XYZ file of C-alpha atoms in Angstrom:
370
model
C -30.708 -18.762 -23.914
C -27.937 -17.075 -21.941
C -28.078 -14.027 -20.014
C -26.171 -11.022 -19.905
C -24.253 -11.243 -16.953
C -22.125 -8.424 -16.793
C -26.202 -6.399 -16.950
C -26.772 -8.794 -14.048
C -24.026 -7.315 -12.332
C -24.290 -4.526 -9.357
C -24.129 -1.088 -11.119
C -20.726 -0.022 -9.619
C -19.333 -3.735 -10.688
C -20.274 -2.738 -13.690
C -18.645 -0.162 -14.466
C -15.069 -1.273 -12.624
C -12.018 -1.989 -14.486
C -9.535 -4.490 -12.702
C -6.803 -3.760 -10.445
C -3.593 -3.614 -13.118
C -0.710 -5.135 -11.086
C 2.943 -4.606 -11.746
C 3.751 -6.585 -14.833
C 5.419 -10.346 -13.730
C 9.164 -11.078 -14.433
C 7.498 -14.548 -16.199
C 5.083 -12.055 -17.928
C 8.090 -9.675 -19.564
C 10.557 -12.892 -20.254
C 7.497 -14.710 -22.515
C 6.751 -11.624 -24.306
C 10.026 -10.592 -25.366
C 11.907 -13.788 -24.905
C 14.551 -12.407 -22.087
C 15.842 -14.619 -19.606
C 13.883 -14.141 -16.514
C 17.406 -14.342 -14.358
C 18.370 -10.760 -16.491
C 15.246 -8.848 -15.592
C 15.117 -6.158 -12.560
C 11.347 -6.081 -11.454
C 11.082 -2.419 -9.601
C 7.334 -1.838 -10.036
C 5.872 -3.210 -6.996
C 7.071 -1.823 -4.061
C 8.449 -5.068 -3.121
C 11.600 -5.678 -0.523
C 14.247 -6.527 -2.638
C 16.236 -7.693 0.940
C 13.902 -10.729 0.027
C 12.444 -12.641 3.104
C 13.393 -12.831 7.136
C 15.375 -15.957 7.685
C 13.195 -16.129 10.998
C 10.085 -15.836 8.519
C 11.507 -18.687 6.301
C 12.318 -20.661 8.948
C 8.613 -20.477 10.566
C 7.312 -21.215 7.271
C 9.319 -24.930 7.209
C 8.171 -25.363 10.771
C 4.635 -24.779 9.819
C 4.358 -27.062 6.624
C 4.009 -30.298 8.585
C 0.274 -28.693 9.209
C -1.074 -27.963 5.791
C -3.798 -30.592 6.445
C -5.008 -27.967 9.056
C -7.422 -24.860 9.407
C -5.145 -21.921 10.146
C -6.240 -20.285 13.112
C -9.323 -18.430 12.501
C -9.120 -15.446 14.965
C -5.045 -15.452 14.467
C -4.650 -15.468 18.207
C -0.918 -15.316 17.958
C -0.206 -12.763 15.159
C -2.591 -10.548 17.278
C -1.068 -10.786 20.424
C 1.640 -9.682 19.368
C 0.060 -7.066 17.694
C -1.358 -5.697 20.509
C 1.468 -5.794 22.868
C 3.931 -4.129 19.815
C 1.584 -1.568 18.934
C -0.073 -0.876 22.860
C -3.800 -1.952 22.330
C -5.815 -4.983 23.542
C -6.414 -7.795 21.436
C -9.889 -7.147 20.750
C -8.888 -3.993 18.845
C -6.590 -5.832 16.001
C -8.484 -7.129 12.617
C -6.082 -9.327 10.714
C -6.610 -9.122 6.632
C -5.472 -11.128 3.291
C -3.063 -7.584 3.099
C -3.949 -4.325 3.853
C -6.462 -4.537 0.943
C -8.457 -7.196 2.689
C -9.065 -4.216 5.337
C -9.678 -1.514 3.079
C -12.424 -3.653 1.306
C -13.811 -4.933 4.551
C -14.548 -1.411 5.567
C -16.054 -0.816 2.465
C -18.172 -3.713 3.011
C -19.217 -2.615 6.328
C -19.592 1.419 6.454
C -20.619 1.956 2.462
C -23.388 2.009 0.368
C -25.756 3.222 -2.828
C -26.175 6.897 -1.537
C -23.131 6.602 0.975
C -19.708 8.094 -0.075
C -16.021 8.417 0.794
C -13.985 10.810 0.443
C -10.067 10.176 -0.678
C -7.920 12.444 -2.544
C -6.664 12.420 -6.178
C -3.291 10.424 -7.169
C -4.662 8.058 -4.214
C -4.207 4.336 -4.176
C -6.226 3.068 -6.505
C -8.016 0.269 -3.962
C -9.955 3.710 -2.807
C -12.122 3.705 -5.952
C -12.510 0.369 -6.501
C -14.221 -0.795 -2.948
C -15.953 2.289 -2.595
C -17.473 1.729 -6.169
C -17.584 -2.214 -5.788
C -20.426 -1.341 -2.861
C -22.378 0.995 -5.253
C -21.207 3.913 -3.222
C -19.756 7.277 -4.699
C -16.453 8.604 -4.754
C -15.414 12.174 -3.595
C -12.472 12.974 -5.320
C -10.489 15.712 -3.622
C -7.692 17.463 -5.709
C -4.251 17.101 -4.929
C -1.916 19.605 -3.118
C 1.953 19.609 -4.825
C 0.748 15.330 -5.509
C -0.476 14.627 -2.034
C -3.241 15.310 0.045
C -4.751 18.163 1.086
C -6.382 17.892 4.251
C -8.494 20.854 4.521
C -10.013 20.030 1.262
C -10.706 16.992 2.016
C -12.448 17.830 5.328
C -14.844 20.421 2.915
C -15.588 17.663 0.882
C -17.304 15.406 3.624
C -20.897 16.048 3.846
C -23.961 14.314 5.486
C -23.625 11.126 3.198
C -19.967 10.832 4.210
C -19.183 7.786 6.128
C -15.658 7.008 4.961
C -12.312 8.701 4.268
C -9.703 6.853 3.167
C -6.204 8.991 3.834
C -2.545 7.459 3.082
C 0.811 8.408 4.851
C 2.778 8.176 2.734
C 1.110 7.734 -0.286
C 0.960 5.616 -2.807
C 2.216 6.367 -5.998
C 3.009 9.633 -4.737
C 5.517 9.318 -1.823
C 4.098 12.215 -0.225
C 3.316 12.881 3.374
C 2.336 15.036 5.878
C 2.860 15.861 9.484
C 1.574 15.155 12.998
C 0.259 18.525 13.364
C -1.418 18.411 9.846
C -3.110 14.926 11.151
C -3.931 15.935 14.455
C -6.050 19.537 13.321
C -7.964 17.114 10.280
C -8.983 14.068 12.944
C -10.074 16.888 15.240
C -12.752 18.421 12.820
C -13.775 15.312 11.051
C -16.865 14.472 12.344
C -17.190 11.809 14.729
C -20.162 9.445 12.766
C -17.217 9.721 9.820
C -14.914 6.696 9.998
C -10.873 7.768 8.815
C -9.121 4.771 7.709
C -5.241 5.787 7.771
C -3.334 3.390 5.381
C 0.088 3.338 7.133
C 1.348 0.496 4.455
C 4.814 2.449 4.407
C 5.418 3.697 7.875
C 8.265 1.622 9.006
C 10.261 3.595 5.937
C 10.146 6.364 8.049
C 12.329 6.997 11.256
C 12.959 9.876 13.547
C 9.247 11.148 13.785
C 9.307 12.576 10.201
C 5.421 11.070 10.003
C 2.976 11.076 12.737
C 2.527 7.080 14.078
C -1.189 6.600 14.135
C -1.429 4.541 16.941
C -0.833 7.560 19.188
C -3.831 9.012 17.908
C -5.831 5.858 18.194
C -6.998 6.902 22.142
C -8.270 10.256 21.297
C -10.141 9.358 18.023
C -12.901 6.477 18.372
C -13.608 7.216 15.092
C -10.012 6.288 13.596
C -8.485 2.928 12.048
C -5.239 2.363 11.198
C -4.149 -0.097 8.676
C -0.641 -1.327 7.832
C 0.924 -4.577 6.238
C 3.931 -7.376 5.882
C 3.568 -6.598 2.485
C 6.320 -4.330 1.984
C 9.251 -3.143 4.788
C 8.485 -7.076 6.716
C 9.202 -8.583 3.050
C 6.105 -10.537 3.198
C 3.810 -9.487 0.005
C 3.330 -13.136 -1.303
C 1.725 -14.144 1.740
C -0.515 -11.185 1.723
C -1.058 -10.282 5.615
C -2.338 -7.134 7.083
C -4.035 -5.620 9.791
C -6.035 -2.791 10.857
C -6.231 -1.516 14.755
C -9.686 0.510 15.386
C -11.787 0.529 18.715
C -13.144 -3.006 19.437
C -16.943 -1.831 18.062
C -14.980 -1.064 14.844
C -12.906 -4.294 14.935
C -16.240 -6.447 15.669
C -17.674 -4.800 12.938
C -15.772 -5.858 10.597
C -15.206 -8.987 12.115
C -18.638 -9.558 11.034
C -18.047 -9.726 7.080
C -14.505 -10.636 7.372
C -13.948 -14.303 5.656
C -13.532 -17.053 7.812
C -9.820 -18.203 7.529
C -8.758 -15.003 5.779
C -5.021 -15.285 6.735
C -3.136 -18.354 5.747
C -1.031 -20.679 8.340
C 2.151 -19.784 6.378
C 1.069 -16.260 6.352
C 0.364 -16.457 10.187
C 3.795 -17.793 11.350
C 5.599 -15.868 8.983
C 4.284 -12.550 10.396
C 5.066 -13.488 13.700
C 8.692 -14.456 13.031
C 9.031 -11.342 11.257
C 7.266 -8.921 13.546
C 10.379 -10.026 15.578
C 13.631 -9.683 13.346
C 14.285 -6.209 14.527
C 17.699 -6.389 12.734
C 15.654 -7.258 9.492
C 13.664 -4.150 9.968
C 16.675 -2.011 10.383
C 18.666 -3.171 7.455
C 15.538 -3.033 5.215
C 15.377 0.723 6.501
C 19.026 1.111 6.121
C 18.842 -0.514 2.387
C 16.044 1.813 1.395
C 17.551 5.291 2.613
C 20.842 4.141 0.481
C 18.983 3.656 -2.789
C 16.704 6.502 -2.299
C 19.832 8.595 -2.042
C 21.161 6.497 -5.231
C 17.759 6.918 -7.165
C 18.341 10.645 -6.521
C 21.048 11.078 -7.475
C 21.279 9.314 -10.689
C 17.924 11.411 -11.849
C 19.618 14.587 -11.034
C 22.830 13.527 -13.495
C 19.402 13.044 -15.726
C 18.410 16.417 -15.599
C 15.025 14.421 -14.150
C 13.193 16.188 -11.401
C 10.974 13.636 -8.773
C 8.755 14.181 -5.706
C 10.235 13.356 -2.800
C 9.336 10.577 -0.912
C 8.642 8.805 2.475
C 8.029 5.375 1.041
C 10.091 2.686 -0.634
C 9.538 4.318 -4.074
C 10.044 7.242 -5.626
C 7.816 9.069 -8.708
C 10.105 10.695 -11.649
C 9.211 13.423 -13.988
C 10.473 12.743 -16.896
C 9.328 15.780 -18.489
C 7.361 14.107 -21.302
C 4.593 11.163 -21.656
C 6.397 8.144 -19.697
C 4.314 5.339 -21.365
C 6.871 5.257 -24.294
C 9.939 5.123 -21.999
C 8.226 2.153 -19.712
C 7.822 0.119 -23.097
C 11.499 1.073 -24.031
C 12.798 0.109 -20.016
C 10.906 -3.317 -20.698
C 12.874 -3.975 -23.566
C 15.846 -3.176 -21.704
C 14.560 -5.972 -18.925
C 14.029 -3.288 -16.465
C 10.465 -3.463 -15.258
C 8.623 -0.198 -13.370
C 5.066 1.131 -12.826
C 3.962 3.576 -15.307
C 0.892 5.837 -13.420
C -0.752 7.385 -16.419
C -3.822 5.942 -14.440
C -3.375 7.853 -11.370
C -3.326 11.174 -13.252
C 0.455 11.226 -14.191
C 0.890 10.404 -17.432
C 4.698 11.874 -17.177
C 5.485 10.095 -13.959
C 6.849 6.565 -13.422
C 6.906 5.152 -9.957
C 10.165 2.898 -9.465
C 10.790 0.534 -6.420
C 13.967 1.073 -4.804
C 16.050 -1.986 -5.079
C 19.364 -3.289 -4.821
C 22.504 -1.133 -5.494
C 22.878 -3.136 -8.611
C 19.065 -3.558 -9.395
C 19.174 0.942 -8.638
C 22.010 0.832 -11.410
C 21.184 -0.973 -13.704
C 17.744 1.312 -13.873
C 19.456 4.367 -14.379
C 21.945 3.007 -16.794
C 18.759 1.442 -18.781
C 17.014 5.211 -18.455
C 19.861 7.027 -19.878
C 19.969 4.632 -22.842
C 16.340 4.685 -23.366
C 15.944 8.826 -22.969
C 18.990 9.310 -25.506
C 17.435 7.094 -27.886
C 14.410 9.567 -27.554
């Protein structure tokens, strides 16, 4: 006699639905029988600069080890982590992505009758390791799509022991300031962990977002968490980190898996940690296409919300899920993010010039047709 195993489950697994990833380039080519070479993929946030050579090139050296553990406590990725980003090396946790870090301070800080607070149109990791652990979600509304701070600081109350808080967001794009930062981490109470997802701060230049490692000295009760996943070109590798106080850091040292980061992953963030002229272009590339993006949804008569990130959310006025199906026929994939709240929104990557072209060319087509 078999058992119901989905019963067996925890009560928050339970009731989870999977994380829905952008849809695969081999995905869209089987279903509608396109070649894969025609299709522009824009629905991940990925760099479409493609890897560092430096990256590529650590990856070859590294191959001749694959019979080998990768280094457990990533002694070299964190090293340099610590000496790019002015903390010791006892202060750096190294995750399978940013994710890895988000869950493993789930894992450490929640619980049944625990919450966290995180606001709406939030990435949607939030909800799913705070309910994975059985604890509850606070749900703060949104403020013009991103997140309002003072809101979200009513919303903690004694069984508050997380708040999750993204600059810039994602799917959103939106971000706020170092003042706007500085005024929330001051009244947030100090038992309260704040876990600021910086996944998209080297997008931004000239001080336009507040760096949360200047902030890390004043608030023992802040972690900051960024990735390789999208401006360092690394998402199939899956490396992040997070940079707390060390009792935060051994904390969740404690439930992190053993191994968690991959050799390849490990050299590869190293090399590219140091391609400063890898950085800059992938800057330089994204500023372009944002402007190009832009542009081309203004000719649209499209409005958008601006943007700190290497996407950008358009309003297209009307329910975008028919539009994404006609854009996949067209071999153009994006994100629809009727599942964040905005059913007339699609979130596009900004890609090539030609990949940013050949989206708005496939738009116009697709809107006309109605």
């Amino acid at each position: 006699m078999s058992g119901d195993f989905l019963a067996l489950a925890q009560p928050g697994v339970q009731q989870l639905s999977p994380y829905v990833p952008g849809k695969p380039v081999d995905e869209l080519a089987r279903e509608l029988g396109i070649d894969p070479a025609t299709i522009v993929k824009l629905a991940s946030n990925e760099n479409p600069m493609g890897a560092s050579p430096k990256a590529l090139q650590a990856i070859r050296d590294e191959l001749a080890e694959l019979t080998r553990y990768p280094d457990g406590n990533g002694f070299a990725l964190k090293s340099l982590l610590a000496e790019r980003c002015g903390v010791q090396l006892d202060q750096v946790t190294l995750g399978n992505g940013s994710n890895d870090i988000l869950e493993l301070v789930a894992r450490a800080y929640l619980a049944p009758g625990l919450n966290a607070v995180f606001s709406e149109h939030a990435f949607a990791v939030y909800p799913i390791v705070t309910q994975a652990v059985g604890a509850q979600a606070k749900v703060v509304p949104a403020k013009d799509w991103g997140h309002d701070l003072p809101a979200m600081l009513e919303a903690i109350d004694s069984d508050t022991r997380v708040v999750f808080i993204a600059n810039p967001n994602n799917p959103t794009g939106t971000w706020f300031g170092v003042d706007a930062l500085n005024e929330f981490l001051q009244d947030v109470p100090e038992r309260v962990l704040v876990v600021l997802d910086e996944a998209y701060i080297e997008y931004a230049e000239g001080g336009e977002l507040p760096d949360g490692l200047e902030f890390l000295s004043a608030y023992p009760n802040l972690l900051v968490s960024r990735t390789f996943s999208k401006a360092y070109g690394l998402a199939a590798l899956r490396v992040g980190y997070g940079l707390s106080t060390p009792v935060v850091a051994d904390v969740l040292n404690r439930v992190r898996q053993p191994f968690n980061v991959n050799s390849l992953a490990l050299a590869a963030a190293c090399a590219a940690l140091q391609d400063a002229d890898y950085l800059a272009e992938s800057r330089r590339l994204n500023e372009a296409g944002m402007q190009q993006l832009q542009d081309g949804f203004r000719e649209l008569g499209l409005d958008w919300i601006p943007s700190r990130g290497n996407f950008v959310a358009v309003d297209l006025g009307q329910v975008a899920a028919p539009v994404y199906q006609g854009l996949l026929r067209e071999g153009v994939i994006v994100r629809p993010v009727a599942n964040y709240g905005m059913s007339n929104h699609l979130r596009i990557t900004i890609g090539l010039p030609a990949e940013n072209t050949r989206l708005l060319e496939a738009l116009a087509k697709v809107l006309a047709r109605g």
